[in-house]
Amino acid sequence: MFEQNLTRLAVRTRGRGFHEITREIADRVTRAGIGTGLCTLHLQHTSASLVIQENADPDVRHDFDRFFSRLVPDGDPLFVHTIEGDDDMAAHIRTALTTVNLSIPVAEGRLTLGTWQGIYVWEHRTAPHVRTLIVHVMGEPV
Amino acid sequence: MFEQNLTRLAVRTRGRGFHEITREIADRVTRAGIGTGLCTLHLQHTSASLVIQENADPDVRHDFDRFFSRLVPDGDPLFVHTIEGDDDMAAHIRTALTTVNLSIPVAEGRLTLGTWQGIYVWEHRTAPHVRTLIVHVMGEPV
Amino acid sequence: MFEQNLTRLAVRTRGRGFHEITREIADRVTRAGIGTGLCTLHLQHTSASLVIQENADPDVRHDFDRFFSRLVPDGDPLFVHTIEGDDDMAAHIRTALTTVNLSIPVAEGRLTLGTWQGIYVWEHRTAPHVRTLIVHVMGEPV
């Protein structure tokens, strides 16, 4: 017998940077009561993204920030779309270079993340935002 | 009770650029008759990609084009694979930097896209192509 | 009637480069006995990724390697996280620029890959590693 559970999660970011949501998503999977199945996350925005990355050394996320600031600089003279601020077009491109969808299988009632994998909302705008995430879990009950 | 629906969608592109398919995908979801579930899109190509991006200001897509033309230039002297044209290897890399798979939950019979999110086939070759997209919808009927 | 099948696949890489897994995944789909459905792959790592790319000319994968070595150089002086080696932070960034999740619909018992699409584990570390992949197949039996 298949079941599913669909909820919304509002994430308050503090401006550009990584906001970990691994525990919140794990909790939703537990509450959905699915033993084996699939968890899909969809972020409803075009200037913030979802990323699975190392959850150990904070320097990793610091280096991500520095690398992307060089790769996709705010206020690049190439940009025509500047009406929403210097960081807006850079935020759209950072989002497209990463992703807004994740699909993670569920086994024995838990996300099958690797030991060092954490799930993050990566805010690309410099100002804080409220970001809405759709969390869908489907599969066979425990 | 779970049901599913799998169809193919042929998209005729006009060469490099964004081709919006949001309405076609929304129509397929409606016709599938699924109330709550999951919609998965898979593009069967290696030189065009799927991207969810802002559907409002056309300058955003213009800036994407300019940024990617600088990041992954056609005819880069680094490329050895040039037999299919100056733009072919650049198209493969642009595809890998974005994606060919999207997974979007369905709620109340509709895709859970955000207000500003549109779904696009991003053609990376300079010549027009016919691109085939697999559209899979699964879940509980309305 | 819906069914699902979840297995793990250990992939031994030979260091940086592409390791094709199309046949192994196709075999798992066949053994799962699903006619129409969805196959989801999740790689449990943060320094190797999954990519669908051209399976014909090996020069394509060679050019990918050269392009990414220039785009995200090992030992970039910008990196602070260097304790795990010169190639570790570059490997994390390459992983985020590509993906660790793929979702491919299944039709008539087979993955709906395009003619030229192959599935690869892209190892980003220079040393060989064992990488674990979760393979989830769900849908209606043949």
Short mmCIF file of C-alpha atoms in Angstrom, two decimals:
data_model
loop_
_atom_site.label_atom_id
_atom_site.label_comp_id
_atom_site.label_asym_id
_atom_site.label_seq_id
_atom_site.Cartn_x
_atom_site.Cartn_y
_atom_site.Cartn_z
CA MET A 1 0.00 0.00 0.00
CA PHE A 2 1.39 3.39 -1.03
CA GLU A 3 0.92 6.59 0.89
CA GLN A 4 2.18 10.13 0.55
CA ASN A 5 2.58 13.28 2.56
CA LEU A 6 3.02 16.82 1.25
CA THR A 7 3.92 19.76 3.48
CA ARG A 8 5.38 23.25 3.17
CA LEU A 9 8.38 24.49 5.13
CA ALA A 10 9.14 28.21 5.52
CA VAL A 11 12.87 28.89 5.90
CA ARG A 12 14.00 32.28 7.23
CA THR A 13 17.45 33.02 5.83
CA ARG A 14 19.84 35.63 7.24
CA GLY A 15 21.03 36.81 3.84
CA ARG A 16 23.63 35.20 1.60
CA GLY A 17 24.90 31.91 2.95
CA PHE A 18 23.99 28.33 3.83
CA HIS A 19 21.03 27.49 6.03
CA GLU A 20 21.01 23.83 7.11
CA ILE A 21 17.64 22.03 6.99
CA THR A 22 18.71 18.39 7.33
CA ARG A 23 17.01 17.91 10.70
CA GLU A 24 13.73 19.55 9.62
CA ILE A 25 13.53 17.33 6.53
CA ALA A 26 14.45 14.20 8.52
CA ASP A 27 11.65 15.06 10.97
CA ARG A 28 9.12 15.38 8.15
CA VAL A 29 10.13 11.98 6.83
CA THR A 30 9.71 10.45 10.29
CA ARG A 31 6.30 12.07 10.74
CA ALA A 32 5.18 10.89 7.28
CA GLY A 33 5.58 7.32 8.58
CA ILE A 34 7.09 6.03 5.32
CA GLY A 35 9.46 3.06 5.65
CA THR A 36 10.72 2.73 2.07
CA GLY A 37 10.09 5.42 -0.52
CA LEU A 38 11.15 8.72 -1.99
CA CYS A 39 11.46 12.23 -0.55
CA THR A 40 11.36 15.14 -3.03
CA LEU A 41 12.20 18.73 -2.13
CA HIS A 42 11.29 21.70 -4.30
CA LEU A 43 12.29 25.28 -3.46
CA GLN A 44 9.81 27.77 -4.93
CA HIS A 45 12.35 30.50 -5.77
CA THR A 46 14.73 31.63 -8.50
CA SER A 47 17.40 33.35 -6.39
CA ALA A 48 18.08 30.71 -3.73
CA SER A 49 18.89 27.04 -4.23
CA LEU A 50 19.09 23.62 -2.60
CA VAL A 51 22.43 21.91 -2.20
CA ILE A 52 23.69 18.75 -0.54
CA GLN A 53 27.16 19.40 0.82
CA GLU A 54 29.65 18.56 3.54
CA ASN A 55 28.27 19.14 7.03
CA ALA A 56 31.58 18.89 8.91
CA ASP A 57 34.17 21.65 8.36
CA PRO A 58 32.53 25.14 8.16
CA ASP A 59 35.50 26.27 6.03
CA VAL A 60 33.97 24.31 3.15
CA ARG A 61 30.93 26.57 3.08
CA HIS A 62 33.15 29.63 3.52
CA ASP A 63 35.18 28.58 0.45
CA PHE A 64 31.97 28.01 -1.51
CA ASP A 65 30.98 31.57 -0.78
CA ARG A 66 34.35 32.97 -1.86
CA PHE A 67 34.50 30.84 -5.00
CA PHE A 68 31.00 31.76 -6.17
CA SER A 69 31.61 35.46 -5.43
CA ARG A 70 34.50 35.33 -7.90
CA LEU A 71 32.73 33.10 -10.46
CA VAL A 72 29.46 35.09 -10.51
CA PRO A 73 30.27 38.56 -9.17
CA ASP A 74 27.53 40.90 -7.99
CA GLY A 75 27.16 43.93 -10.22
CA ASP A 76 28.92 42.32 -13.18
CA PRO A 77 28.95 45.04 -15.91
CA LEU A 78 27.62 42.35 -18.28
CA PHE A 79 24.23 42.35 -16.51
CA VAL A 80 21.30 44.33 -17.93
CA HIS A 81 18.78 43.12 -15.30
CA THR A 82 19.85 45.36 -12.38
CA ILE A 83 16.52 46.85 -11.29
CA GLU A 84 16.22 44.52 -8.27
CA GLY A 85 19.74 45.23 -7.01
CA ASP A 86 23.37 44.37 -7.75
CA ASP A 87 23.02 40.88 -6.29
CA ASP A 88 19.80 39.79 -8.03
CA MET A 89 21.08 38.62 -11.41
CA ALA A 90 24.08 36.95 -9.75
CA ALA A 91 21.58 35.16 -7.50
CA HIS A 92 19.61 33.85 -10.49
CA ILE A 93 22.77 32.49 -12.11
CA ARG A 94 24.02 30.87 -8.88
CA THR A 95 20.62 29.19 -8.60
CA ALA A 96 20.79 27.79 -12.14
CA LEU A 97 24.37 26.54 -11.55
CA THR A 98 23.12 24.55 -8.56
CA THR A 99 19.47 23.37 -8.35
CA VAL A 100 16.03 23.86 -6.75
CA ASN A 101 15.00 20.16 -6.74
CA LEU A 102 16.33 17.21 -4.75
CA SER A 103 15.15 13.58 -4.74
CA ILE A 104 16.39 11.40 -1.90
CA PRO A 105 15.29 7.78 -1.41
CA VAL A 106 14.01 6.74 2.04
CA ALA A 107 15.08 3.42 3.60
CA GLU A 108 14.00 2.05 6.99
CA GLY A 109 12.15 5.29 7.63
CA ARG A 110 15.18 7.53 7.08
CA LEU A 111 16.69 9.64 4.31
CA THR A 112 19.54 7.75 2.63
CA LEU A 113 22.01 10.62 3.04
CA GLY A 114 25.70 9.80 3.25
CA THR A 115 27.60 10.32 6.51
CA TRP A 116 28.93 13.74 5.51
CA GLN A 117 25.92 14.97 3.56
CA GLY A 118 23.81 17.83 4.88
CA ILE A 119 20.89 19.49 3.08
CA TYR A 120 21.11 23.28 2.78
CA VAL A 121 19.05 26.15 1.47
CA TRP A 122 21.69 28.34 -0.13
CA GLU A 123 20.47 31.94 0.00
CA HIS A 124 22.02 33.94 -2.85
CA ARG A 125 20.49 37.35 -2.08
CA THR A 126 22.36 39.55 0.37
CA ALA A 127 19.20 40.47 2.34
CA PRO A 128 17.32 37.98 4.57
CA HIS A 129 14.34 36.26 2.91
CA VAL A 130 11.60 33.81 3.77
CA ARG A 131 11.95 30.87 1.37
CA THR A 132 9.23 28.25 0.87
CA LEU A 133 10.14 24.64 0.37
CA ILE A 134 7.73 21.87 -0.69
CA VAL A 135 8.45 18.53 1.01
CA HIS A 136 6.85 15.48 -0.62
CA VAL A 137 7.28 11.97 0.80
CA MET A 138 5.79 8.90 -0.87
CA GLY A 139 6.16 5.17 -0.34
CA GLU A 140 5.11 2.28 1.85
CA PRO A 141 4.27 2.90 5.52
CA VAL A 142 6.59 1.53 8.20
CA MET B 1 -4.96 4.30 -4.94
CA PHE B 2 -1.92 5.36 -6.96
CA GLU B 3 -1.92 6.04 -10.68
CA GLN B 4 0.62 7.30 -13.18
CA ASN B 5 0.81 8.81 -16.62
CA LEU B 6 3.82 8.90 -18.94
CA THR B 7 3.91 10.94 -22.13
CA ARG B 8 6.48 12.39 -24.55
CA LEU B 9 6.64 16.03 -25.56
CA ALA B 10 8.52 17.19 -28.67
CA VAL B 11 9.88 20.72 -28.31
CA ARG B 12 11.00 22.59 -31.43
CA THR B 13 13.69 25.08 -30.43
CA ARG B 14 14.78 28.05 -32.56
CA GLY B 15 18.46 27.68 -31.75
CA ARG B 16 20.29 28.83 -28.64
CA GLY B 17 17.97 30.31 -26.04
CA PHE B 18 15.12 29.62 -23.64
CA HIS B 19 11.92 27.93 -24.75
CA GLU B 20 9.19 28.08 -22.10
CA ILE B 21 7.17 24.90 -21.53
CA THR B 22 5.40 25.71 -18.25
CA ARG B 23 1.92 25.67 -19.80
CA GLU B 24 2.45 22.40 -21.69
CA ILE B 25 3.65 20.66 -18.53
CA ALA B 26 0.80 22.12 -16.45
CA ASP B 27 -1.65 20.81 -19.07
CA ARG B 28 -0.17 17.31 -18.88
CA VAL B 29 -0.54 17.34 -15.11
CA THR B 30 -4.19 18.40 -15.43
CA ARG B 31 -4.89 15.71 -18.01
CA ALA B 32 -3.19 13.07 -15.85
CA GLY B 33 -5.91 13.71 -13.25
CA ILE B 34 -3.51 13.48 -10.29
CA GLY B 35 -4.46 15.50 -7.18
CA THR B 36 -1.40 14.98 -5.00
CA GLY B 37 1.79 13.47 -6.36
CA LEU B 38 5.02 14.01 -8.23
CA CYS B 39 5.82 15.22 -11.74
CA THR B 40 9.21 14.24 -13.19
CA LEU B 41 10.66 15.68 -16.39
CA HIS B 42 13.57 14.12 -18.25
CA LEU B 43 15.12 15.67 -21.35
CA GLN B 44 16.69 13.00 -23.59
CA HIS B 45 19.64 15.10 -24.80
CA THR B 46 23.19 16.06 -23.87
CA SER B 47 23.38 19.54 -25.47
CA ALA B 48 20.16 21.13 -24.16
CA SER B 49 18.95 21.33 -20.57
CA LEU B 50 15.98 21.98 -18.29
CA VAL B 51 15.96 24.98 -16.03
CA ILE B 52 13.46 26.60 -13.69
CA GLN B 53 13.96 30.36 -13.81
CA GLU B 54 12.29 33.71 -13.53
CA ASN B 55 9.39 34.10 -15.95
CA ALA B 56 8.94 37.88 -15.55
CA ASP B 57 11.69 40.17 -16.91
CA PRO B 58 13.09 38.89 -20.28
CA ASP B 59 16.38 40.66 -19.42
CA VAL B 60 17.07 37.84 -16.96
CA ARG B 61 17.22 35.28 -19.78
CA HIS B 62 19.25 37.70 -21.90
CA ASP B 63 21.81 38.04 -19.09
CA PHE B 64 21.92 34.25 -18.71
CA ASP B 65 22.85 33.98 -22.36
CA ARG B 66 25.59 36.60 -22.08
CA PHE B 67 27.00 35.15 -18.86
CA PHE B 68 27.17 31.58 -20.18
CA SER B 69 28.71 32.77 -23.47
CA ARG B 70 31.58 34.20 -21.43
CA LEU B 71 31.80 31.29 -18.94
CA VAL B 72 31.73 28.52 -21.58
CA PRO B 73 32.75 30.13 -24.89
CA ASP B 74 32.09 28.42 -28.21
CA GLY B 75 35.27 27.33 -29.94
CA ASP B 76 37.37 27.43 -26.76
CA PRO B 77 40.91 26.44 -27.90
CA LEU B 78 40.92 23.98 -24.98
CA PHE B 79 38.33 21.77 -26.75
CA VAL B 80 39.43 18.68 -28.69
CA HIS B 81 35.87 17.54 -29.55
CA THR B 82 35.13 20.00 -32.40
CA ILE B 83 33.88 17.66 -35.13
CA GLU B 84 30.21 18.55 -34.53
CA GLY B 85 30.82 22.31 -34.62
CA ASP B 86 32.21 25.13 -32.50
CA ASP B 87 29.15 25.20 -30.25
CA ASP B 88 28.82 21.47 -29.53
CA MET B 89 31.32 20.97 -26.70
CA ALA B 90 30.21 24.25 -25.09
CA ALA B 91 26.63 22.91 -25.28
CA HIS B 92 27.60 19.69 -23.47
CA ILE B 93 29.28 21.64 -20.67
CA ARG B 94 26.36 24.09 -20.29
CA THR B 95 24.07 21.05 -20.00
CA ALA B 96 26.17 19.50 -17.23
CA LEU B 97 26.33 22.83 -15.36
CA THR B 98 22.52 22.93 -15.32
CA THR B 99 20.47 19.69 -15.49
CA VAL B 100 18.27 17.40 -17.63
CA ASN B 101 15.98 16.19 -14.77
CA LEU B 102 13.38 18.04 -12.74
CA SER B 103 11.08 16.70 -9.99
CA ILE B 104 8.17 18.91 -8.99
CA PRO B 105 5.52 17.87 -6.46
CA VAL B 106 1.85 18.21 -7.43
CA ALA B 107 -0.71 19.59 -4.95
CA GLU B 108 -4.44 20.07 -5.57
CA GLY B 109 -3.92 18.97 -9.16
CA ARG B 110 -1.26 21.59 -9.94
CA LEU B 111 2.52 21.85 -10.10
CA THR B 112 3.86 23.46 -6.92
CA LEU B 113 5.89 26.09 -8.80
CA GLY B 114 6.58 29.39 -7.10
CA THR B 115 4.98 32.59 -8.37
CA TRP B 116 8.00 33.58 -10.48
CA GLN B 117 9.11 30.13 -11.56
CA GLY B 118 8.81 29.08 -15.19
CA ILE B 119 10.05 25.80 -16.71
CA TYR B 120 12.31 26.17 -19.74
CA VAL B 121 14.10 23.99 -22.24
CA TRP B 122 17.40 25.79 -22.64
CA GLU B 123 18.74 25.05 -26.12
CA HIS B 124 22.53 25.29 -26.12
CA ARG B 125 23.18 24.56 -29.82
CA THR B 126 23.05 27.52 -32.19
CA ALA B 127 20.88 25.67 -34.75
CA PRO B 128 17.19 24.80 -34.16
CA HIS B 129 16.54 21.27 -32.87
CA VAL B 130 13.63 19.02 -31.95
CA ARG B 131 14.12 18.01 -28.31
CA THR B 132 12.21 15.15 -26.67
CA LEU B 133 11.03 15.43 -23.11
CA ILE B 134 9.60 12.59 -20.99
CA VAL B 135 6.80 13.73 -18.67
CA HIS B 136 5.93 11.35 -15.84
CA VAL B 137 3.16 12.08 -13.33
CA MET B 138 2.35 9.76 -10.44
CA GLY B 139 0.14 10.04 -7.39
CA GLU B 140 -3.42 9.85 -6.19
CA PRO B 141 -6.26 10.81 -8.54
CA VAL B 142 -8.26 13.98 -7.86
CA MET C 1 -0.61 -2.02 -7.92
CA PHE C 2 2.58 -0.15 -7.05
CA GLU C 3 5.83 -1.76 -6.04
CA GLN C 4 9.32 -0.54 -5.31
CA ASN C 5 12.85 -1.79 -5.06
CA LEU C 6 15.76 -0.17 -3.24
CA THR C 7 19.35 -1.36 -3.57
CA ARG C 8 22.87 -0.06 -3.01
CA LEU C 9 25.61 -0.10 -5.63
CA ALA C 10 29.29 0.27 -4.72
CA VAL C 11 31.32 1.93 -7.47
CA ARG C 12 35.12 1.66 -7.40
CA THR C 13 36.58 4.68 -9.15
CA ARG C 14 40.16 4.93 -10.45
CA GLY C 15 40.62 8.54 -9.39
CA ARG C 16 39.44 11.67 -11.17
CA GLY C 17 37.35 10.89 -14.23
CA PHE C 18 34.11 9.40 -15.53
CA HIS C 19 32.98 5.93 -14.55
CA GLU C 20 30.03 4.70 -16.64
CA ILE C 21 27.23 2.92 -14.76
CA THR C 22 24.46 2.89 -17.40
CA ARG C 23 24.44 -0.90 -17.73
CA GLU C 24 24.42 -1.55 -13.97
CA ILE C 25 21.48 0.81 -13.50
CA ALA C 26 19.60 -0.66 -16.48
CA ASP C 27 20.10 -4.13 -14.96
CA ARG C 28 18.68 -3.02 -11.62
CA VAL C 29 15.61 -1.63 -13.39
CA THR C 30 15.12 -4.93 -15.23
CA ARG C 31 15.50 -6.94 -12.03
CA ALA C 32 13.03 -4.66 -10.20
CA GLY C 33 10.39 -5.84 -12.68
CA ILE C 34 8.81 -2.38 -13.04
CA GLY C 35 7.09 -1.67 -16.38
CA THR C 36 6.20 1.99 -15.97
CA GLY C 37 7.59 4.09 -13.16
CA LEU C 38 10.46 6.15 -11.86
CA CYS C 39 14.12 5.38 -11.14
CA THR C 40 15.92 7.66 -8.68
CA LEU C 41 19.68 7.62 -8.10
CA HIS C 42 21.35 9.23 -5.11
CA LEU C 43 25.12 9.32 -4.62
CA GLN C 44 26.04 9.47 -0.92
CA HIS C 45 29.09 11.73 -1.31
CA THR C 46 30.13 15.39 -1.49
CA SER C 47 33.23 15.10 -3.70
CA ALA C 48 31.90 12.97 -6.57
CA SER C 49 28.78 13.54 -8.65
CA LEU C 50 26.29 11.98 -11.06
CA VAL C 51 26.06 13.22 -14.60
CA ILE C 52 24.19 12.20 -17.73
CA GLN C 53 26.40 12.89 -20.73
CA GLU C 54 27.33 11.77 -24.21
CA ASN C 55 28.42 8.15 -24.37
CA ALA C 56 29.91 8.24 -27.88
CA ASP C 57 33.12 10.25 -28.43
CA PRO C 58 35.56 9.86 -25.48
CA ASP C 59 36.97 13.31 -26.37
CA VAL C 60 33.83 14.81 -24.82
CA ARG C 61 34.76 13.47 -21.40
CA HIS C 62 38.39 14.50 -21.93
CA ASP C 63 37.25 18.09 -22.68
CA PHE C 64 35.03 18.06 -19.57
CA ASP C 65 38.07 17.21 -17.50
CA ARG C 66 40.18 19.99 -19.05
CA PHE C 67 37.40 22.57 -18.77
CA PHE C 68 36.65 21.83 -15.10
CA SER C 69 40.37 21.80 -14.24
CA ARG C 70 40.53 25.39 -15.50
CA LEU C 71 37.17 26.49 -14.03
CA VAL C 72 37.78 25.01 -10.55
CA PRO C 73 41.55 24.54 -10.19
CA ASP C 74 43.01 22.30 -7.51
CA GLY C 75 44.92 24.26 -4.90
CA ASP C 76 43.22 27.57 -5.73
CA PRO C 77 44.85 30.12 -3.34
CA LEU C 78 41.30 31.25 -2.48
CA PHE C 79 40.63 27.97 -0.61
CA VAL C 80 40.94 27.82 3.18
CA HIS C 81 39.77 24.19 3.47
CA THR C 82 43.00 22.43 2.38
CA ILE C 83 43.49 19.91 5.18
CA GLU C 84 42.19 16.99 3.08
CA GLY C 85 44.42 17.79 0.09
CA ASP C 86 44.72 20.22 -2.80
CA ASP C 87 41.92 18.53 -4.75
CA ASP C 88 39.31 18.26 -1.97
CA MET C 89 37.72 21.71 -2.02
CA ALA C 90 37.76 21.72 -5.84
CA ALA C 91 35.96 18.36 -5.68
CA HIS C 92 33.23 19.79 -3.44
CA ILE C 93 32.65 22.70 -5.83
CA ARG C 94 32.60 20.47 -8.93
CA THR C 95 29.99 18.32 -7.14
CA ALA C 96 27.77 21.32 -6.39
CA LEU C 97 28.08 22.58 -9.99
CA THR C 98 26.76 19.22 -11.21
CA THR C 99 24.50 17.06 -8.99
CA VAL C 100 24.22 13.96 -6.77
CA ASN C 101 20.56 13.12 -7.64
CA LEU C 102 19.01 11.87 -10.88
CA SER C 103 15.36 10.97 -11.61
CA ILE C 104 14.71 9.01 -14.79
CA PRO C 105 11.26 7.72 -15.76
CA VAL C 106 10.90 4.05 -16.72
CA ALA C 107 8.78 2.99 -19.73
CA GLU C 108 8.19 -0.55 -20.97
CA GLY C 109 10.60 -1.80 -18.33
CA ARG C 110 13.50 0.41 -19.46
CA LEU C 111 15.09 3.72 -18.48
CA THR C 112 13.92 6.47 -20.83
CA LEU C 113 17.45 7.64 -21.64
CA GLY C 114 18.08 9.31 -24.99
CA THR C 115 20.17 7.54 -27.64
CA TRP C 116 23.38 9.35 -26.70
CA GLN C 117 22.83 9.57 -22.95
CA GLY C 118 25.01 7.57 -20.58
CA ILE C 119 24.94 7.74 -16.76
CA TYR C 120 28.29 8.40 -15.09
CA VAL C 121 29.73 8.68 -11.63
CA TRP C 122 32.15 11.58 -12.02
CA GLU C 123 34.95 11.12 -9.49
CA HIS C 124 36.42 14.51 -8.56
CA ARG C 125 39.15 13.35 -6.16
CA THR C 126 42.49 12.39 -7.68
CA ALA C 127 42.77 9.16 -5.65
CA PRO C 128 40.55 6.09 -6.26
CA HIS C 129 37.50 5.81 -4.01
CA VAL C 130 34.60 3.47 -3.34
CA ARG C 131 31.41 5.47 -3.91
CA THR C 132 27.98 4.29 -2.75
CA LEU C 133 24.93 4.88 -4.88
CA ILE C 134 21.32 4.34 -3.80
CA VAL C 135 19.10 2.98 -6.59
CA HIS C 136 15.36 3.31 -6.04
CA VAL C 137 12.81 2.04 -8.57
CA MET C 138 9.07 2.46 -8.06
CA GLY C 139 6.04 1.89 -10.27
CA GLU C 140 3.75 -0.76 -11.68
CA PRO C 141 5.10 -4.26 -12.32
CA VAL C 142 5.49 -5.46 -15.92
#
